Amino acid sequence: MKYLKQFITPISGLPEGEHWFDFEIRKEFFECFENSDILDANIVLKLQLIKRSTMLELEFSFAGTVNVECDRCISPVDIPIELTEKIIAKFGNDAYDEAAEVLVIPFNEPEFDVSKLVYELIFLGLPMKRVHNEGECLEGIEDRISSTEDNSDDEIDPRWAQLKNL
Ligand SMILES: [Zn+2]
């Protein structure tokens, strides 16, 4: 997809040493991936890329918010994301690929697409439970939940109902 093109970083043309890339991650990014729970996003990503003769060191630093459905009231909620993650990618060949526990980039690969890594890391940075702060959930929904609870309290235990008939 066109939007993801910006995440293709040059490699072979880069001199060895430190390089920086900045990205803004918005809703469009997540629309390029299927089955995304992300409704919207406002994330600044700084990527530090250190090129060495045998490997790349990639440090991703995310800061911002993602907008998702609240697990409690299903209305949208902004969840902050602060994550720094370092990934090593070795230069190698395909035979080496399977066994390696680190990412392997083929020798002489002109560029490296980091979009999938970025996508996975954002999910890594999200908490399991995505909810509003206490008391900030959409009221209507909470009322509905509590009124359902009330109704169940009103139901008379059938054993008591029988006693009433005596
Ligand atoms: Zn909520």
GROMACS .gro file of C-alpha atoms and ligand atoms in nm:
model
  167
    1MET     CA    1   0.000   0.000   0.000
    2LYS     CA    2   0.112   0.351  -0.083
    3TYR     CA    3   0.091   0.481   0.273
    4LEU     CA    4   0.336   0.218   0.394
    5LYS     CA    5   0.603   0.322   0.143
    6GLN     CA    6   0.745   0.575   0.389
    7PHE     CA    7   0.834   0.283   0.620
    8ILE     CA    8   1.073   0.137   0.368
    9THR     CA    9   1.412   0.252   0.491
   10PRO     CA   10   1.716   0.250   0.264
   11ILE     CA   11   2.000   0.022   0.374
   12SER     CA   12   2.259  -0.041   0.107
   13GLY     CA   13   2.295   0.327   0.029
   14LEU     CA   14   2.349   0.421   0.392
   15PRO     CA   15   2.698   0.467   0.529
   16GLU     CA   16   2.781   0.268   0.843
   17GLY     CA   17   2.690   0.452   1.160
   18GLU     CA   18   2.390   0.615   1.319
   19HIS     CA   19   2.083   0.733   1.126
   20TRP     CA   20   1.752   0.873   1.241
   21PHE     CA   21   1.407   0.843   1.089
   22ASP     CA   22   1.089   1.012   1.211
   23PHE     CA   23   0.740   0.885   1.145
   24GLU     CA   24   0.392   1.005   1.231
   25ILE     CA   25   0.155   0.716   1.274
   26ARG     CA   26  -0.212   0.786   1.214
   27LYS     CA   27  -0.531   0.598   1.143
   28GLU     CA   28  -0.424   0.534   0.780
   29PHE     CA   29  -0.136   0.318   0.898
   30PHE     CA   30  -0.368   0.071   1.068
   31GLU     CA   31  -0.608   0.071   0.774
   32CYS     CA   32  -0.329  -0.095   0.573
   33PHE     CA   33  -0.346  -0.398   0.802
   34GLU     CA   34  -0.644  -0.629   0.833
   35ASN     CA   35  -0.820  -0.711   1.161
   36SER     CA   36  -0.705  -0.398   1.335
   37ASP     CA   37  -0.867  -0.291   1.663
   38ILE     CA   38  -0.721   0.056   1.633
   39LEU     CA   39  -0.982   0.324   1.555
   40ASP     CA   40  -0.739   0.613   1.540
   41ALA     CA   41  -0.384   0.698   1.640
   42ASN     CA   42  -0.156   0.988   1.709
   43ILE     CA   43   0.190   0.844   1.756
   44VAL     CA   44   0.532   0.990   1.696
   45LEU     CA   45   0.789   0.723   1.618
   46LYS     CA   46   1.160   0.789   1.627
   47LEU     CA   47   1.371   0.519   1.472
   48GLN     CA   48   1.740   0.510   1.542
   49LEU     CA   49   1.917   0.289   1.290
   50ILE     CA   50   2.277   0.196   1.344
   51LYS     CA   51   2.431   0.029   1.046
   52ARG     CA   52   2.727  -0.200   1.110
   53SER     CA   53   2.912  -0.427   0.869
   54THR     CA   54   2.728  -0.740   0.986
   55MET     CA   55   2.401  -0.609   1.126
   56LEU     CA   56   2.149  -0.332   1.176
   57GLU     CA   57   2.053  -0.212   1.522
   58LEU     CA   58   1.706  -0.065   1.518
   59GLU     CA   59   1.571   0.123   1.817
   60PHE     CA   60   1.203   0.217   1.792
   61SER     CA   61   1.069   0.479   2.033
   62PHE     CA   62   0.694   0.533   2.031
   63ALA     CA   63   0.513   0.817   2.208
   64GLY     CA   64   0.148   0.913   2.174
   65THR     CA   65  -0.198   0.764   2.194
   66VAL     CA   66  -0.408   0.508   2.016
   67ASN     CA   67  -0.785   0.520   2.011
   68VAL     CA   68  -0.959   0.187   2.067
   69GLU     CA   69  -1.295   0.056   2.188
   70CYS     CA   70  -1.314   0.052   2.567
   71ASP     CA   71  -1.338  -0.306   2.698
   72ARG     CA   72  -1.596  -0.190   2.954
   73CYS     CA   73  -1.832   0.052   2.778
   74ILE     CA   74  -1.732  -0.002   2.408
   75SER     CA   75  -1.709   0.372   2.342
   76PRO     CA   76  -1.377   0.503   2.205
   77VAL     CA   77  -1.095   0.563   2.452
   78ASP     CA   78  -0.745   0.707   2.407
   79ILE     CA   79  -0.478   0.475   2.542
   80PRO     CA   80  -0.131   0.624   2.588
   81ILE     CA   81   0.160   0.440   2.436
   82GLU     CA   82   0.521   0.482   2.548
   83LEU     CA   83   0.752   0.212   2.426
   84THR     CA   84   1.116   0.179   2.335
   85GLU     CA   85   1.224  -0.146   2.178
   86LYS     CA   86   1.555  -0.250   2.027
   87ILE     CA   87   1.571  -0.499   1.742
   88ILE     CA   88   1.878  -0.651   1.586
   89ALA     CA   89   1.873  -0.756   1.224
   90LYS     CA   90   2.173  -0.948   1.098
   91PHE     CA   91   2.287  -0.952   0.740
   92GLY     CA   92   2.279  -1.309   0.618
   93ASN     CA   93   2.156  -1.543   0.350
   94ASP     CA   94   1.833  -1.737   0.316
   95ALA     CA   95   1.973  -2.067   0.442
   96TYR     CA   96   2.054  -1.902   0.770
   97ASP     CA   97   1.709  -1.751   0.798
   98GLU     CA   98   1.509  -2.037   0.958
   99ALA     CA   99   1.733  -2.118   1.250
  100ALA     CA  100   1.821  -1.762   1.343
  101GLU     CA  101   1.654  -1.611   1.645
  102VAL     CA  102   1.725  -1.264   1.519
  103LEU     CA  103   1.588  -1.104   1.208
  104VAL     CA  104   1.797  -1.171   0.902
  105ILE     CA  105   1.823  -0.930   0.613
  106PRO     CA  106   1.970  -1.074   0.293
  107PHE     CA  107   2.312  -0.939   0.193
  108ASN     CA  108   2.292  -0.648  -0.051
  109GLU     CA  109   1.924  -0.588   0.024
  110PRO     CA  110   1.877  -0.227  -0.088
  111GLU     CA  111   1.602  -0.144   0.162
  112PHE     CA  112   1.416  -0.273   0.465
  113ASP     CA  113   1.042  -0.237   0.524
  114VAL     CA  114   0.985  -0.173   0.895
  115SER     CA  115   0.605  -0.133   0.872
  116LYS     CA  116   0.521  -0.484   0.997
  117LEU     CA  117   0.765  -0.451   1.286
  118VAL     CA  118   0.613  -0.114   1.374
  119TYR     CA  119   0.263  -0.263   1.368
  120GLU     CA  120   0.360  -0.554   1.594
  121LEU     CA  121   0.549  -0.331   1.837
  122ILE     CA  122   0.251  -0.098   1.882
  123PHE     CA  123   0.038  -0.394   1.989
  124LEU     CA  124   0.318  -0.502   2.220
  125GLY     CA  125   0.304  -0.158   2.381
  126LEU     CA  126  -0.071  -0.167   2.440
  127PRO     CA  127  -0.208  -0.290   2.773
  128MET     CA  128  -0.416  -0.609   2.770
  129LYS     CA  129  -0.708  -0.428   2.930
  130ARG     CA  130  -0.806  -0.114   2.741
  131VAL     CA  131  -1.054   0.085   2.947
  132HIS     CA  132  -1.141   0.440   3.047
  133ASN     CA  133  -1.024   0.564   3.384
  134GLU     CA  134  -1.258   0.475   3.669
  135GLY     CA  135  -1.583   0.673   3.636
  136GLU     CA  136  -1.508   0.797   3.283
  137CYS     CA  137  -1.694   0.527   3.092
  138LEU     CA  138  -1.994   0.627   2.883
  139GLU     CA  139  -2.273   0.666   3.140
  140GLY     CA  140  -2.563   0.526   2.937
  141ILE     CA  141  -2.389   0.193   2.898
  142GLU     CA  142  -2.295   0.171   3.265
  143ASP     CA  143  -2.654   0.249   3.362
  144ARG     CA  144  -2.776  -0.026   3.137
  145ILE     CA  145  -2.534  -0.272   3.291
  146SER     CA  146  -2.635  -0.181   3.646
  147SER     CA  147  -3.007  -0.188   3.565
  148THR     CA  148  -2.965  -0.538   3.423
  149GLU     CA  149  -2.800  -0.634   3.749
  150ASP     CA  150  -3.090  -0.482   3.943
  151ASN     CA  151  -3.340  -0.683   3.742
  152SER     CA  152  -3.170  -1.004   3.826
  153ASP     CA  153  -3.181  -0.909   4.196
  154ASP     CA  154  -3.557  -0.856   4.166
  155GLU     CA  155  -3.614  -1.207   4.045
  156ILE     CA  156  -3.752  -1.408   4.329
  157ASP     CA  157  -3.587  -1.736   4.409
  158PRO     CA  158  -3.840  -1.999   4.295
  159ARG     CA  159  -3.825  -2.165   4.639
  160TRP     CA  160  -3.939  -1.840   4.804
  161ALA     CA  161  -4.207  -1.800   4.536
  162GLN     CA  162  -4.349  -2.137   4.635
  163LEU     CA  163  -4.353  -2.040   5.002
  164LYS     CA  164  -4.547  -1.724   4.912
  165ASN     CA  165  -4.823  -1.942   4.769
  166LEU     CA  166  -4.871  -2.130   5.094
  167ZN      ZN  167  -1.526   0.290   2.896
   0.00000   0.00000   0.00000
